[in-house]
GROMACS .gro file of C-alpha atoms in nm:
model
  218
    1UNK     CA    1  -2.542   1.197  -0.134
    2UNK     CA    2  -2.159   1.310  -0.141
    3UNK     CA    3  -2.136   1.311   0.196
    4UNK     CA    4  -2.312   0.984   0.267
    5UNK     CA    5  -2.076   0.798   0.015
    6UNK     CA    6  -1.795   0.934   0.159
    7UNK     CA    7  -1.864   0.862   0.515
    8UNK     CA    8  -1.928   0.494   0.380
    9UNK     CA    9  -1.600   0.492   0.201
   10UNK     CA   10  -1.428   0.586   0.539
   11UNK     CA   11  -1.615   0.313   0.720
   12UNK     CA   12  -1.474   0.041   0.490
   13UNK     CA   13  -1.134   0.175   0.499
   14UNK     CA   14  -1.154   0.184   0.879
   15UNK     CA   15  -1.264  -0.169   0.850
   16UNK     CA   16  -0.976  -0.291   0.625
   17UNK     CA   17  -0.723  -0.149   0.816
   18UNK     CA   18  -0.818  -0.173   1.189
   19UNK     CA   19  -0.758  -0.541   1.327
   20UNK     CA   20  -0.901  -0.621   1.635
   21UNK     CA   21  -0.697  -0.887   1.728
   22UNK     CA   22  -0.361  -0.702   1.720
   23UNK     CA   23  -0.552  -0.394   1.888
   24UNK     CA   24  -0.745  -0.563   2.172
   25UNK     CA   25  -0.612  -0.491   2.537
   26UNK     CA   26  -0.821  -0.676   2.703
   27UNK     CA   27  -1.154  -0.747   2.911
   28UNK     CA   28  -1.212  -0.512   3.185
   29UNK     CA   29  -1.487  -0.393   3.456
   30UNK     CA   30  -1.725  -0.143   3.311
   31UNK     CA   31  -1.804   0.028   3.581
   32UNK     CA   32  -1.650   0.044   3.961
   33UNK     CA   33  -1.842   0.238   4.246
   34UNK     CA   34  -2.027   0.470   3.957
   35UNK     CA   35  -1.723   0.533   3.738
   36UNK     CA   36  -1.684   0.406   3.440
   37UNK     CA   37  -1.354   0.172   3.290
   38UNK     CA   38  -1.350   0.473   3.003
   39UNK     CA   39  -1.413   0.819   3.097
   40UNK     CA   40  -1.623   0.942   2.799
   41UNK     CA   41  -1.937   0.776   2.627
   42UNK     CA   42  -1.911   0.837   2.291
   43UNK     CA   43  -2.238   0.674   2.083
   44UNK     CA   44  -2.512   0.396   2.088
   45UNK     CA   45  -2.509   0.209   1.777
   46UNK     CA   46  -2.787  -0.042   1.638
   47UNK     CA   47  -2.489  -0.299   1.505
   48UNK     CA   48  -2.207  -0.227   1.712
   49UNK     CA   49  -1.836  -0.375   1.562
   50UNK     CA   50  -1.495  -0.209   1.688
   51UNK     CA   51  -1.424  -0.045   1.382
   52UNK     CA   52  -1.763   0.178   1.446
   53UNK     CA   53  -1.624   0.294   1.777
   54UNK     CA   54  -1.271   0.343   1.649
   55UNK     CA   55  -1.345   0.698   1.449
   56UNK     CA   56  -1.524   0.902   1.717
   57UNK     CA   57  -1.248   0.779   1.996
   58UNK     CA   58  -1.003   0.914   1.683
   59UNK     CA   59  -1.172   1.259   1.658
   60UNK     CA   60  -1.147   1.283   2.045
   61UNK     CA   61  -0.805   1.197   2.034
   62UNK     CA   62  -0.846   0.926   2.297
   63UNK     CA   63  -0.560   0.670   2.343
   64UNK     CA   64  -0.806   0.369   2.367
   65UNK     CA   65  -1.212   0.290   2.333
   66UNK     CA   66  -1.455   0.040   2.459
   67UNK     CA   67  -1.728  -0.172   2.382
   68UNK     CA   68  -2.010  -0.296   2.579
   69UNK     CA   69  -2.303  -0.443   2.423
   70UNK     CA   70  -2.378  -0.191   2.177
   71UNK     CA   71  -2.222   0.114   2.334
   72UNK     CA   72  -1.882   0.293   2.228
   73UNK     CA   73  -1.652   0.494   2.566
   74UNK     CA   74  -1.340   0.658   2.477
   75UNK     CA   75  -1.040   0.759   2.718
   76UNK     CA   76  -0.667   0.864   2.738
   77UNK     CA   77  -0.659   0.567   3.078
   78UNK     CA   78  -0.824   0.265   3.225
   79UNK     CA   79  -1.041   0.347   3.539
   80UNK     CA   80  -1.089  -0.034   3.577
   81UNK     CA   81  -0.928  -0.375   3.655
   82UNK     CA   82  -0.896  -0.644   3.449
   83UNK     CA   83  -1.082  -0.973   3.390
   84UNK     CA   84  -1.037  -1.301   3.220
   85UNK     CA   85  -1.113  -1.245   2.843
   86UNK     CA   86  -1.402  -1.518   2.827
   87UNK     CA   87  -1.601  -1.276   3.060
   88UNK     CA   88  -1.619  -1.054   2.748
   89UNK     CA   89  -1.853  -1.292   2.558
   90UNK     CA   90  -2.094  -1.070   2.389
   91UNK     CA   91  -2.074  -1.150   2.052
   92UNK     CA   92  -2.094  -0.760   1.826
   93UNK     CA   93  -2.415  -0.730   1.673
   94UNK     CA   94  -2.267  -0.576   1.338
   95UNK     CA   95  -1.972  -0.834   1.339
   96UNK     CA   96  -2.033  -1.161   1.501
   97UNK     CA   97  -1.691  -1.339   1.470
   98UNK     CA   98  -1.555  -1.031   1.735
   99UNK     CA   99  -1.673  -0.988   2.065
  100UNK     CA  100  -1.849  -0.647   2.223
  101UNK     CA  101  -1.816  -0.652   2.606
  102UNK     CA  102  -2.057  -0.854   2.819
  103UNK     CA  103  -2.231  -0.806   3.165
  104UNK     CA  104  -2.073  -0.535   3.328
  105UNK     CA  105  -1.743  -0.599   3.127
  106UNK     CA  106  -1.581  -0.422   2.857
  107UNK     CA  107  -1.358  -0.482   2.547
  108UNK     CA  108  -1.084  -0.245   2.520
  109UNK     CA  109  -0.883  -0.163   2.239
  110UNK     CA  110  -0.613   0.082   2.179
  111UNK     CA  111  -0.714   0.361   1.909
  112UNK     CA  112  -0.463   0.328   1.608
  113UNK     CA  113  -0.343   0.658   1.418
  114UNK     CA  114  -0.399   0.925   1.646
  115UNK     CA  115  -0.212   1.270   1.562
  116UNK     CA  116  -0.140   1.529   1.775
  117UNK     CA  117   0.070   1.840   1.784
  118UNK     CA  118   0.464   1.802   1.837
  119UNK     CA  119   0.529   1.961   2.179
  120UNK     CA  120   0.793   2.107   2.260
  121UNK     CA  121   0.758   2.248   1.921
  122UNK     CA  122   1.019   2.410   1.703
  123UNK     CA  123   1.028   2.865   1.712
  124UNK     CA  124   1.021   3.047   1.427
  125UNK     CA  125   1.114   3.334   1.654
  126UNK     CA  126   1.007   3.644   1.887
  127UNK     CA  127   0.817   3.868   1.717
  128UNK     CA  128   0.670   4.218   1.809
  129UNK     CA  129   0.270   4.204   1.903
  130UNK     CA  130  -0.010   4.465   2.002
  131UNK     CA  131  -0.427   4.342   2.092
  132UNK     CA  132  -0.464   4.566   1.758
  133UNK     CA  133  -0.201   4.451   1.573
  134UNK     CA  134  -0.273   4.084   1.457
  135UNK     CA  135   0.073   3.910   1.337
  136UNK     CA  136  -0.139   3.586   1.310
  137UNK     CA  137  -0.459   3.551   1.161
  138UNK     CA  138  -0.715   3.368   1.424
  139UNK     CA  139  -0.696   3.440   1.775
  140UNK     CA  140  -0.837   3.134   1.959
  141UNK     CA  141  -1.131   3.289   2.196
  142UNK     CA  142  -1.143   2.993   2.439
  143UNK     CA  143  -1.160   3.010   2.832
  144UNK     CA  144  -0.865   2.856   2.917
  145UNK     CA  145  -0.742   2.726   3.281
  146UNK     CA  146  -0.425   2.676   3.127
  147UNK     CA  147  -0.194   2.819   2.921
  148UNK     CA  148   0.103   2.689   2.748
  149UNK     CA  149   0.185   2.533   2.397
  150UNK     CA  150   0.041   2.238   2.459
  151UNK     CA  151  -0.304   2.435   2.516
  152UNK     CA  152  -0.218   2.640   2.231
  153UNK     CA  153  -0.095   2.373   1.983
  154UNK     CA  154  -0.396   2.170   2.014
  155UNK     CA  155  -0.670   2.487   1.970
  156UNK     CA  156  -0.474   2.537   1.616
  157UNK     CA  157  -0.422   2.174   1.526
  158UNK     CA  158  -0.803   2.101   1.549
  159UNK     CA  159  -0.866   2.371   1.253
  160UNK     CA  160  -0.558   2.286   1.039
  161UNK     CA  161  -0.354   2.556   1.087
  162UNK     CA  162   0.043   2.577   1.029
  163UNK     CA  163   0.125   2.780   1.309
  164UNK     CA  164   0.084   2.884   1.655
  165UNK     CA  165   0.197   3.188   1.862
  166UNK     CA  166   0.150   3.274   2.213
  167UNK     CA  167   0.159   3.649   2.389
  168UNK     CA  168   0.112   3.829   2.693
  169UNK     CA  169   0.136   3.514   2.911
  170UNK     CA  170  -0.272   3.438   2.792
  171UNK     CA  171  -0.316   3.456   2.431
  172UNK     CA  172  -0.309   3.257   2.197
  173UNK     CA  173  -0.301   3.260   1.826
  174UNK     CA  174  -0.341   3.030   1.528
  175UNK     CA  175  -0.259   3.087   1.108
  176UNK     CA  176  -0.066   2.971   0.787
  177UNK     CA  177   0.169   3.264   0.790
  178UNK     CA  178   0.288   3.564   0.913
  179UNK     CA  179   0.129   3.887   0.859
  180UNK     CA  180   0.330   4.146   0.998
  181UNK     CA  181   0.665   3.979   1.108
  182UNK     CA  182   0.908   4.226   1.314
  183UNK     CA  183   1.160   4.042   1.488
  184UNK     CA  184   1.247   4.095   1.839
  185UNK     CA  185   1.507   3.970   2.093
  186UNK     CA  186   1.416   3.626   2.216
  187UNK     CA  187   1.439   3.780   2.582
  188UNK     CA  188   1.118   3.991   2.531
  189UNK     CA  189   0.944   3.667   2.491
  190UNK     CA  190   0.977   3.544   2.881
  191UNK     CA  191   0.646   3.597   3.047
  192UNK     CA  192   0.536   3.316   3.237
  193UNK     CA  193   0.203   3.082   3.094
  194UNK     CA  194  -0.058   3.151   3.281
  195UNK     CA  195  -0.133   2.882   3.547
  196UNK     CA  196   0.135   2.682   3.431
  197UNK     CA  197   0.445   2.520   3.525
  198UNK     CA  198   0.752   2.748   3.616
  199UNK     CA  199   0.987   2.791   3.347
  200UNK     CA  200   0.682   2.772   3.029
  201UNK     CA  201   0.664   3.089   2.879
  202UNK     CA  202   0.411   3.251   2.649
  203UNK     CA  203   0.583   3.589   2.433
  204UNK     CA  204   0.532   3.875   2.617
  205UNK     CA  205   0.339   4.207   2.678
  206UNK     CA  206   0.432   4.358   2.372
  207UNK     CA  207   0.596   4.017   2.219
  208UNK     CA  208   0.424   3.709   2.014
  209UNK     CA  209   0.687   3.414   1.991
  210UNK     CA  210   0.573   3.184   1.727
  211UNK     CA  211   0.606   2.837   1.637
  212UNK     CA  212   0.561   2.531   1.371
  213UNK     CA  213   0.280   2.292   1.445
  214UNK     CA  214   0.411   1.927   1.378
  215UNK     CA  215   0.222   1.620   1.340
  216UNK     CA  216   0.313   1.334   1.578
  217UNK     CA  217   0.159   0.988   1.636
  218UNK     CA  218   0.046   0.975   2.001
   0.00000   0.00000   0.00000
C-alpha cells in the first residue's frame, strides 16, 4: 500500500509541475521507412496524458518523449520530420484538453529535469590499485565497448554512488569513499580508455585515478 501511495503521489506532482504547452516541440512523423520518430518504446497505457510518459523517458534519461494514441517512445533525437500541429489531433484519453499524436503522427515533448553525471569531472587524485586490492567498494561488472568517464560516471550515477575511479585502461569502479587511499604520481595514471578517443585515460596497471560524481541538468 506504501508503495502504491507513493507512486500516486509522484504522479500528481509530475502532473503539477510538467506543462505541456511550454514543453511541446511539435507534431512529427511516427514512423519513416520502418523507423520510428523516437528510438525507444517505452509503455502502452489505458489513459494516456504527457505527464504518464514523462517519468519512464526520465528514468531512461532521454532528452525528449512521444505520444501516439496511447503509446509513450523516448529518445536523445528526432528520427522524423515535422508536420503542421493540427495533424496531431488525437485528443489523450486520460486528459482530453491535450492532444496525444494522431494517424501516423506524433506529439513530442522535451523531458524536463533530467540529471546526469558532470563530465569532465573533477580528480580527487591517482591512487595506487591491485585486482585484489579494492580502493573502491563496487566494481561495475558490465561488458563495456567503451571505456571512459563518461561510461564510468553513468554505471555509478544509476546506483547513487559519490564516486568513480577508473584503472588499467578497463575497469571501472563505483563507492562513497575511499578505502585504502595511497597516493601516487598523477603520471602513473596515463593508460589509454579502452576503445576510446586518444588522449582519455583510465589510471593505470597498477594505478586507480578517482573522481567526484556531480549532478548536472542535461
Amino acid at each position: 500500500m506504501l508503495y502504491i501511495t507513493f507512486g500516486v503521489i509522484l504522479l500528481v506532482a509530475v502532473e503539477g509541475v510538467f506543462v505541456a504547452n511550454e514543453n511541446y516541440v511539435g507534431c512529427f512523423v511516427h514512423r519513416i521507412n520502418d523507423q520510428w520518430a523516437l528510438k525507444f518504446f517505452s509503455q502502452n497505457f489505458t489513459k494516456m496524458a504527457p505527464y504518464l510518459c514523462l517519468p519512464n523517458c526520465q528514468v531512461m534519461d532521454q532528452k525528449f518523449f512521444g505520444i501516439t494514441k496511447n503509446q509513450c517512445f523516448c529518445g536523445n533525437e528526432l528520427h522524423s520530420i515535422e508536420v503542421p500541429r493540427y495533424r496531431c489531433n488525437q485528443r489523450c484519453s486520460g486528459k482530453q484538453e491535450t492532444r496525444c499524436g494522431g494517424l501516423n503522427v506524433m506529439s513530442v515533448y522535451k523531458v524536463t529535469g533530467v540529471t546526469i553525471p558532470l563530465v569532465p569531472a573533477p580528480s580527487k587524485g591517482c591512487f595506487f590499485w591491485s585486482p585484489t586490492e579494492r580502493v573502491l567498494h563496487k566494481e561495475v561488472k558490465k561488458n563495456f565497448q567503451v571505456m571512459n568517464q563518461k561510461e564510468c560516471a553513468s554505471s555509478c550515477f544509476k546506483i547513487y554512488r559519490k564516486l568513480f575511479g577508473l584503472a588499467n585502461g578497463n575497469r571501472c569502479y563505483c563507492g562513497n569513499q575511499i578505502l585504502n587511499g595511497n597516493p601516487m604520481a598523477k603520471r602513473f595514471c596515463n593508460q589509454q580508455c579502452q576503445n576510446a578517443e586518444y588522449g582519455q585515460t583510465c589510471g593505470g596497471p597498477l594505478a586507480i585515478e578517482i573522481f567526484d560524481l556531480v549532478p548536472t541538468e542535461s
